[in-house]
Amino acid sequence: MELLKQRIREEGHVLGDKVLKVDSFLNHQIDPVLMMEVGEEFARRFADAGVTKILTIESSGIAAAMTAALKMDVKVVFARKKKSALMNEEVYMTKVHSFTKNETNEVTVLKKFLGANEKVLIIDDFLANGEAAMGLAHLVEQAGSEVVGIGIVIEKAFQDGGKRLRQHGFKVESLARIAAFTDGQVQFVEECVQA
Ligand code: 5GP
């Protein structure tokens, strides 16, 4: 998605050799116009998947999941990373190790919002090692539903997550795929293929 790649080039900050900060449009401040385009692109790429529900994880997946859900006319559920006193009902739970925070969270979804026989599209902001997406897929499996696709805004293709999810048989669509961070600059997969 060219517009997204352009924004990453212009506003992204590379931290160390593995982390990209895009807090001006995705991870802190949110650009709703760009997120609408992101949602439309997900809706286009998963148009034939028969999606009945979108599942994401708080907090940075919510914006993209929300606009995709709007376009696909389905509800969006976000898994919670911290237990809330308000979640005093039955939940599905799985453990997810956070790449950026280096901590393991018990991620939960209320059973009443993730029923059986749903066709679930998982959406997240970043794909690194695939922990978050695999955890969400595990919640879907517990519910007796099916993962029909995984939509990622930014995939860091130099990490193992994409390979892991695709080898598992999931259809993964990433709107921007990063091949490497070279001297603090983002190199997209297509640029490496052309080089
Ligand atoms: P994974 O679970 O695939 O290892 O990592 C994906 C999760 O970690 C995403 O939910 C995202 O919040 C966070 N994450 C991983 N890499 C990055 C990154 O480079 N930048 C930002 N902002 N978040 C990341």
Tab-separated table of C-alpha atoms and ligand atoms in Angstrom:
chain	number	residue	atom	x	y	z
A	1	MET	CA	0.000	0.000	0.000
A	2	GLU	CA	1.943	2.966	-1.369
A	3	LEU	CA	0.394	5.663	0.829
A	4	LEU	CA	1.270	3.723	3.980
A	5	LYS	CA	4.827	3.118	2.791
A	6	GLN	CA	5.218	6.812	2.082
A	7	ARG	CA	4.074	7.713	5.607
A	8	ILE	CA	6.466	5.140	7.090
A	9	ARG	CA	9.336	6.631	5.070
A	10	GLU	CA	8.461	10.177	6.097
A	11	GLU	CA	7.467	9.702	9.736
A	12	GLY	CA	8.923	6.388	10.914
A	13	HIS	CA	11.799	6.272	13.394
A	14	VAL	CA	13.975	3.202	13.567
A	15	LEU	CA	14.926	2.242	17.120
A	16	GLY	CA	17.919	-0.074	17.366
A	17	ASP	CA	17.933	-2.675	14.601
A	18	LYS	CA	14.482	-4.214	15.054
A	19	VAL	CA	11.849	-1.688	16.140
A	20	LEU	CA	9.973	0.908	14.135
A	21	LYS	CA	8.189	3.776	15.825
A	22	VAL	CA	5.225	5.202	13.947
A	23	ASP	CA	3.547	7.048	16.766
A	24	SER	CA	2.460	10.006	14.611
A	25	PHE	CA	-0.222	7.982	12.777
A	26	LEU	CA	-0.638	4.523	14.340
A	27	ASN	CA	0.824	3.846	17.789
A	28	HIS	CA	-0.035	6.982	19.750
A	29	GLN	CA	-1.593	9.661	17.585
A	30	ILE	CA	-3.925	8.115	15.021
A	31	ASP	CA	-4.521	9.480	11.533
A	32	PRO	CA	-8.157	8.573	10.827
A	33	VAL	CA	-7.904	9.291	7.096
A	34	LEU	CA	-4.979	6.906	6.681
A	35	MET	CA	-6.700	4.345	8.921
A	36	MET	CA	-9.808	4.495	6.717
A	37	GLU	CA	-7.625	3.670	3.709
A	38	VAL	CA	-6.021	0.831	5.679
A	39	GLY	CA	-9.459	-0.540	6.571
A	40	GLU	CA	-10.598	-0.322	2.943
A	41	GLU	CA	-7.504	-2.191	1.792
A	42	PHE	CA	-8.096	-4.994	4.314
A	43	ALA	CA	-11.744	-5.187	3.248
A	44	ARG	CA	-10.640	-5.480	-0.397
A	45	ARG	CA	-8.016	-8.157	0.300
A	46	PHE	CA	-10.354	-10.299	2.415
A	47	ALA	CA	-13.519	-9.631	0.411
A	48	ASP	CA	-13.986	-13.321	-0.443
A	49	ALA	CA	-13.203	-14.728	3.002
A	50	GLY	CA	-16.743	-14.526	4.366
A	51	VAL	CA	-15.577	-12.656	7.471
A	52	THR	CA	-18.193	-12.453	10.243
A	53	LYS	CA	-16.043	-10.949	13.006
A	54	ILE	CA	-12.752	-9.094	13.422
A	55	LEU	CA	-10.461	-9.808	16.370
A	56	THR	CA	-7.540	-7.630	17.418
A	57	ILE	CA	-5.523	-6.943	20.557
A	58	GLU	CA	-5.381	-3.731	22.554
A	59	SER	CA	-4.372	-1.133	21.921
A	60	SER	CA	-2.660	-0.352	18.640
A	61	GLY	CA	-4.572	-2.885	16.539
A	62	ILE	CA	-7.901	-1.285	17.334
A	63	ALA	CA	-7.857	1.619	14.858
A	64	ALA	CA	-7.146	-0.546	11.799
A	65	ALA	CA	-9.527	-3.264	12.979
A	66	MET	CA	-12.258	-0.689	13.492
A	67	THR	CA	-12.061	0.803	10.008
A	68	ALA	CA	-11.871	-2.651	8.398
A	69	ALA	CA	-14.914	-3.726	10.427
A	70	LEU	CA	-16.798	-0.642	9.309
A	71	LYS	CA	-16.078	-1.459	5.662
A	72	MET	CA	-16.910	-5.164	6.082
A	73	ASP	CA	-20.008	-4.472	8.151
A	74	VAL	CA	-19.003	-6.745	11.051
A	75	LYS	CA	-18.270	-6.243	14.736
A	76	VAL	CA	-14.748	-5.901	16.101
A	77	VAL	CA	-13.590	-7.406	19.401
A	78	PHE	CA	-10.288	-6.503	21.020
A	79	ALA	CA	-8.572	-8.946	23.312
A	80	ARG	CA	-7.474	-7.421	26.608
A	81	LYS	CA	-3.957	-7.662	27.948
A	82	LYS	CA	-4.819	-6.853	31.548
A	83	LYS	CA	-7.625	-8.286	33.629
A	84	SER	CA	-10.346	-5.789	34.393
A	85	ALA	CA	-12.724	-5.985	37.344
A	86	LEU	CA	-15.471	-5.478	34.779
A	87	MET	CA	-14.607	-8.781	33.092
A	88	ASN	CA	-16.320	-10.858	35.752
A	89	GLU	CA	-17.759	-13.272	33.219
A	90	GLU	CA	-16.370	-16.349	31.477
A	91	VAL	CA	-13.363	-15.704	29.264
A	92	TYR	CA	-11.089	-17.422	26.789
A	93	MET	CA	-7.482	-16.899	27.810
A	94	THR	CA	-4.055	-17.394	26.295
A	95	LYS	CA	-0.557	-16.173	27.094
A	96	VAL	CA	1.174	-13.764	24.720
A	97	HIS	CA	4.756	-12.593	24.996
A	98	SER	CA	5.094	-8.952	23.995
A	99	PHE	CA	7.999	-8.233	21.665
A	100	THR	CA	8.220	-4.530	22.513
A	101	LYS	CA	7.556	-4.738	26.263
A	102	ASN	CA	9.356	-8.053	26.842
A	103	GLU	CA	6.644	-9.277	29.188
A	104	THR	CA	4.090	-12.077	29.012
A	105	ASN	CA	0.442	-11.156	29.374
A	106	GLU	CA	-2.636	-13.244	29.977
A	107	VAL	CA	-4.759	-12.125	27.056
A	108	THR	CA	-8.503	-12.547	27.409
A	109	VAL	CA	-11.749	-12.198	25.486
A	110	LEU	CA	-15.197	-12.553	26.985
A	111	LYS	CA	-16.796	-15.756	25.705
A	112	LYS	CA	-19.997	-13.933	24.884
A	113	PHE	CA	-18.187	-11.816	22.267
A	114	LEU	CA	-16.418	-14.688	20.495
A	115	GLY	CA	-18.878	-17.419	19.726
A	116	ALA	CA	-18.587	-20.668	17.803
A	117	ASN	CA	-18.847	-20.906	14.013
A	118	GLU	CA	-17.556	-17.405	13.340
A	119	LYS	CA	-15.234	-16.670	10.418
A	120	VAL	CA	-12.683	-14.477	12.107
A	121	LEU	CA	-10.266	-12.007	10.562
A	122	ILE	CA	-7.384	-11.206	12.913
A	123	ILE	CA	-5.914	-7.729	12.531
A	124	ASP	CA	-2.864	-6.220	14.206
A	125	ASP	CA	-0.640	-3.183	13.753
A	126	PHE	CA	2.740	-4.970	13.572
A	127	LEU	CA	3.966	-8.486	12.896
A	128	ALA	CA	7.315	-9.399	14.443
A	129	ASN	CA	7.610	-12.952	15.824
A	130	GLY	CA	3.930	-13.767	15.443
A	131	GLU	CA	3.223	-14.156	19.150
A	132	ALA	CA	0.221	-11.821	19.232
A	133	ALA	CA	-1.384	-13.270	16.077
A	134	MET	CA	-0.808	-16.870	17.213
A	135	GLY	CA	-2.307	-16.023	20.609
A	136	LEU	CA	-5.385	-14.495	18.981
A	137	ALA	CA	-5.696	-17.553	16.715
A	138	HIS	CA	-5.583	-19.720	19.834
A	139	LEU	CA	-8.507	-17.755	21.327
A	140	VAL	CA	-10.488	-18.279	18.101
A	141	GLU	CA	-9.739	-22.007	18.241
A	142	GLN	CA	-10.904	-22.199	21.874
A	143	ALA	CA	-14.168	-20.571	20.822
A	144	GLY	CA	-14.725	-23.206	18.115
A	145	SER	CA	-14.425	-20.671	15.323
A	146	GLU	CA	-12.192	-20.399	12.272
A	147	VAL	CA	-9.427	-17.927	11.419
A	148	VAL	CA	-10.045	-16.980	7.777
A	149	GLY	CA	-7.210	-14.494	7.540
A	150	ILE	CA	-4.668	-12.334	9.284
A	151	GLY	CA	-4.320	-8.682	8.279
A	152	ILE	CA	-1.203	-6.831	9.358
A	153	VAL	CA	-0.534	-3.137	8.862
A	154	ILE	CA	3.281	-3.396	9.030
A	155	GLU	CA	5.130	-6.700	8.759
A	156	LYS	CA	8.809	-6.839	9.627
A	157	ALA	CA	9.645	-9.586	7.165
A	158	PHE	CA	13.143	-10.029	8.617
A	159	GLN	CA	11.575	-11.517	11.743
A	160	ASP	CA	10.008	-14.977	11.883
A	161	GLY	CA	6.328	-14.191	12.447
A	162	GLY	CA	5.212	-14.060	8.805
A	163	LYS	CA	6.886	-17.365	7.977
A	164	ARG	CA	5.486	-18.982	11.098
A	165	LEU	CA	1.893	-17.901	10.392
A	166	ARG	CA	2.039	-18.784	6.678
A	167	GLN	CA	3.558	-22.192	7.438
A	168	HIS	CA	0.656	-22.733	9.785
A	169	GLY	CA	-1.597	-22.288	6.752
A	170	PHE	CA	-2.996	-18.865	7.552
A	171	LYS	CA	-3.628	-16.373	4.766
A	172	VAL	CA	-1.544	-13.373	5.868
A	173	GLU	CA	-1.911	-10.016	4.134
A	174	SER	CA	0.467	-7.246	5.166
A	175	LEU	CA	0.006	-3.729	3.823
A	176	ALA	CA	3.686	-2.827	4.166
A	177	ARG	CA	6.485	-5.391	4.366
A	178	ILE	CA	9.841	-4.288	5.693
A	179	ALA	CA	12.896	-6.240	4.564
A	180	ALA	CA	15.460	-4.484	6.732
A	181	PHE	CA	16.470	-1.374	8.578
A	182	THR	CA	19.660	-0.204	6.906
A	183	ASP	CA	21.529	2.705	8.516
A	184	GLY	CA	18.343	3.775	10.243
A	185	GLN	CA	16.376	3.737	6.960
A	186	VAL	CA	13.428	1.489	6.175
A	187	GLN	CA	13.871	-0.853	3.227
A	188	PHE	CA	10.687	-2.419	1.914
A	189	VAL	CA	10.607	-5.951	0.515
A	190	GLU	CA	9.776	-4.758	-3.045
A	191	GLU	CA	12.796	-2.434	-3.052
A	192	CYS	CA	15.081	-5.344	-2.180
A	193	VAL	CA	13.615	-7.524	-4.936
A	194	GLN	CA	14.182	-4.746	-7.495
A	195	ALA	CA	17.724	-4.004	-6.289
B	1	5GP	P1	4.740	-10.244	17.585
B	1	5GP	O1	3.668	-10.673	18.532
B	1	5GP	O2	4.432	-10.555	16.164
B	1	5GP	O3	6.091	-10.712	18.013
B	1	5GP	O4	4.803	-8.679	17.700
B	1	5GP	C1	3.709	-7.907	17.300
B	1	5GP	C2	3.202	-7.044	18.429
B	1	5GP	O5	4.295	-6.360	19.049
B	1	5GP	C3	2.274	-5.991	17.883
B	1	5GP	O6	1.037	-6.118	18.551
B	1	5GP	C4	2.920	-4.664	18.202
B	1	5GP	O7	2.163	-3.980	19.156
B	1	5GP	C5	4.264	-4.981	18.807
B	1	5GP	N1	5.396	-4.677	17.891
B	1	5GP	C6	6.266	-5.581	17.369
B	1	5GP	N2	7.220	-4.970	16.655
B	1	5GP	C7	6.947	-3.660	16.715
B	1	5GP	C8	7.606	-2.490	16.147
B	1	5GP	O8	8.626	-2.554	15.464
B	1	5GP	N3	7.026	-1.285	16.425
B	1	5GP	C9	5.902	-1.168	17.181
B	1	5GP	N4	5.417	0.056	17.387
B	1	5GP	N5	5.264	-2.240	17.726
B	1	5GP	C10	5.786	-3.472	17.498
